[in-house]
Amino acid sequence: MADATQYCTFWVDTLYLGIDVHSVQEVMRTLEMTPVPLASASVVGLINLRGQIVTAIDLRRRLGLPPRPDDQEPMNVVMRTDDGAVSLVVDEIGDVIEVSNDTFERVPDTMQGEHRALIRGVYKLNKQLLLILDGAKTALPELSYAAN
């Protein structure tokens, strides 16, 4: 496929999300987390990943979604950022998919709040929409989105 991009996909609540596959270090089940006192609400803890300390961010909290049901085991998508590795805690892992850049669209005006600030754009797939996360913004603990 010419002019295409690959994304690592996953679900958070009812949202089908993706990040550029080149920014993903690895995907794994839940690991033991150490709580971080006085951290922002979206930071659920620190993970010791084979000696690498990784901040874990709960995407449900980050996107302002309701908490994950207690019986649902989350997954971790560890991505590389300029400031080091960050784990995005998600509900379920999808596939790596390749989509044509021709089908990319900007964030709809109807999307407001934290969702809009963290989403770079949307791909129309056959049965659903794929929301592309801005990895750099998502990895930051909390921002003021009023200026965005």
Short mmCIF file of C-alpha atoms in Angstrom, two decimals:
data_model
loop_
_atom_site.label_atom_id
_atom_site.label_comp_id
_atom_site.label_asym_id
_atom_site.label_seq_id
_atom_site.Cartn_x
_atom_site.Cartn_y
_atom_site.Cartn_z
CA MET A 1 0.00 0.00 0.00
CA ALA A 2 1.56 3.28 -1.11
CA ASP A 3 1.58 6.17 1.34
CA ALA A 4 0.36 4.13 4.26
CA THR A 5 1.09 4.15 7.97
CA GLN A 6 1.05 1.27 10.45
CA TYR A 7 -0.62 1.69 13.82
CA CYS A 8 -0.68 -0.38 17.00
CA THR A 9 -4.38 -0.44 17.91
CA PHE A 10 -6.21 -0.91 21.19
CA TRP A 11 -9.53 -0.21 22.91
CA VAL A 12 -10.26 2.09 25.82
CA ASP A 13 -13.92 1.90 26.80
CA THR A 14 -15.72 2.14 23.43
CA LEU A 15 -12.91 4.05 21.69
CA TYR A 16 -10.78 2.30 19.06
CA LEU A 17 -7.40 4.03 19.25
CA GLY A 18 -4.02 3.74 17.61
CA ILE A 19 -0.50 5.06 17.87
CA ASP A 20 2.28 4.91 15.31
CA VAL A 21 3.77 1.44 15.51
CA HIS A 22 7.29 2.89 15.36
CA SER A 23 6.78 4.55 18.75
CA VAL A 24 5.72 1.30 20.45
CA GLN A 25 8.41 -0.52 22.43
CA GLU A 26 6.30 -3.47 23.54
CA VAL A 27 2.87 -4.63 24.69
CA MET A 28 2.33 -6.61 27.87
CA ARG A 29 -0.15 -7.68 30.50
CA THR A 30 -0.42 -5.84 33.78
CA LEU A 31 2.74 -5.61 35.83
CA GLU A 32 3.13 -4.68 39.48
CA MET A 33 2.98 -0.92 39.86
CA THR A 34 4.38 1.29 42.58
CA PRO A 35 2.05 4.19 43.42
CA VAL A 36 3.45 7.71 43.04
CA PRO A 37 2.37 10.08 45.82
CA LEU A 38 1.10 13.47 44.65
CA ALA A 39 1.21 12.44 40.98
CA SER A 40 -1.52 13.57 38.62
CA ALA A 41 -4.69 11.51 38.54
CA SER A 42 -3.82 9.82 35.25
CA VAL A 43 -0.51 8.43 36.57
CA VAL A 44 -1.38 5.05 38.08
CA GLY A 45 2.17 4.16 39.10
CA LEU A 46 5.68 3.22 38.09
CA ILE A 47 6.66 -0.08 36.48
CA ASN A 48 10.07 -1.72 36.80
CA LEU A 49 10.49 -3.02 33.27
CA ARG A 50 13.65 -5.12 33.37
CA GLY A 51 15.44 -2.36 35.27
CA GLN A 52 13.88 0.50 33.29
CA ILE A 53 11.52 2.65 35.37
CA VAL A 54 8.42 3.43 33.30
CA THR A 55 5.57 5.78 34.19
CA ALA A 56 2.14 4.16 33.69
CA ILE A 57 -0.68 6.41 32.51
CA ASP A 58 -4.29 5.17 32.65
CA LEU A 59 -5.81 6.21 29.34
CA ARG A 60 -9.33 6.01 30.77
CA ARG A 61 -8.43 8.69 33.30
CA ARG A 62 -6.39 10.63 30.74
CA LEU A 63 -9.34 10.75 28.35
CA GLY A 64 -11.88 11.51 31.08
CA LEU A 65 -13.67 8.18 30.69
CA PRO A 66 -15.36 6.14 33.47
CA PRO A 67 -13.14 3.76 35.49
CA ARG A 68 -12.38 0.28 34.14
CA PRO A 69 -14.57 -2.48 35.61
CA ASP A 70 -12.81 -4.35 38.44
CA ASP A 71 -13.05 -7.67 36.58
CA GLN A 72 -11.30 -6.33 33.47
CA GLU A 73 -7.53 -6.84 33.45
CA PRO A 74 -5.81 -3.93 31.72
CA MET A 75 -2.94 -4.17 29.24
CA ASN A 76 0.14 -1.97 28.86
CA VAL A 77 1.31 -0.40 25.62
CA VAL A 78 4.85 0.81 26.30
CA MET A 79 5.86 3.57 23.95
CA ARG A 80 9.06 5.50 23.48
CA THR A 81 9.02 9.27 23.92
CA ASP A 82 11.73 11.92 23.92
CA ASP A 83 11.65 11.74 27.73
CA GLY A 84 11.86 7.95 27.95
CA ALA A 85 9.42 5.07 27.94
CA VAL A 86 5.81 5.54 29.07
CA SER A 87 3.20 2.83 29.51
CA LEU A 88 -0.35 3.52 28.36
CA VAL A 89 -2.75 1.38 30.39
CA VAL A 90 -5.54 0.30 28.03
CA ASP A 91 -8.49 -2.09 28.12
CA GLU A 92 -7.71 -4.44 25.24
CA ILE A 93 -5.04 -4.78 22.59
CA GLY A 94 -5.98 -4.82 18.91
CA ASP A 95 -3.81 -5.56 15.91
CA VAL A 96 -1.15 -3.71 14.03
CA ILE A 97 -2.97 -2.34 11.01
CA GLU A 98 -1.83 -0.46 7.94
CA VAL A 99 -4.05 2.32 6.68
CA SER A 100 -3.82 4.50 3.61
CA ASN A 101 -2.91 8.09 4.35
CA ASP A 102 -5.63 9.10 1.87
CA THR A 103 -8.30 8.15 4.42
CA PHE A 104 -6.89 10.31 7.22
CA GLU A 105 -9.10 13.15 8.41
CA ARG A 106 -8.61 15.90 10.95
CA VAL A 107 -10.29 15.72 14.33
CA PRO A 108 -14.01 16.48 13.89
CA ASP A 109 -15.22 19.78 15.35
CA THR A 110 -17.80 17.85 17.36
CA MET A 111 -15.06 16.21 19.44
CA GLN A 112 -14.42 18.40 22.47
CA GLY A 113 -12.38 18.48 25.67
CA GLU A 114 -9.55 16.14 26.52
CA HIS A 115 -10.35 13.77 23.67
CA ARG A 116 -9.77 16.49 21.10
CA ALA A 117 -6.48 17.63 22.62
CA LEU A 118 -4.99 14.13 22.57
CA ILE A 119 -6.29 12.94 19.17
CA ARG A 120 -4.31 13.82 16.02
CA GLY A 121 -6.91 12.63 13.56
CA VAL A 122 -9.27 9.88 12.42
CA TYR A 123 -9.22 7.09 9.86
CA LYS A 124 -12.49 5.78 8.48
CA LEU A 125 -12.29 2.01 8.44
CA ASN A 126 -14.91 -0.35 7.03
CA LYS A 127 -16.79 -0.88 10.31
CA GLN A 128 -15.47 1.77 12.67
CA LEU A 129 -13.36 4.84 13.18
CA LEU A 130 -9.74 4.64 14.29
CA LEU A 131 -8.72 7.58 16.48
CA ILE A 132 -5.00 8.34 16.30
CA LEU A 133 -3.45 9.42 19.58
CA ASP A 134 -0.82 12.11 19.77
CA GLY A 135 1.75 10.07 21.67
CA ALA A 136 3.78 13.03 22.91
CA LYS A 137 0.76 14.85 24.37
CA THR A 138 -0.70 11.67 25.81
CA ALA A 139 2.55 10.86 27.62
CA LEU A 140 2.58 14.17 29.45
CA PRO A 141 0.93 13.85 32.87
CA GLU A 142 -1.55 16.72 32.61
CA LEU A 143 -1.74 19.78 30.41
CA SER A 144 -3.93 22.78 30.32
CA TYR A 145 -6.00 22.21 27.20
CA ALA A 146 -7.65 25.61 27.29
CA ALA A 147 -5.01 26.96 24.89
CA ASN A 148 -5.39 24.12 22.34
#
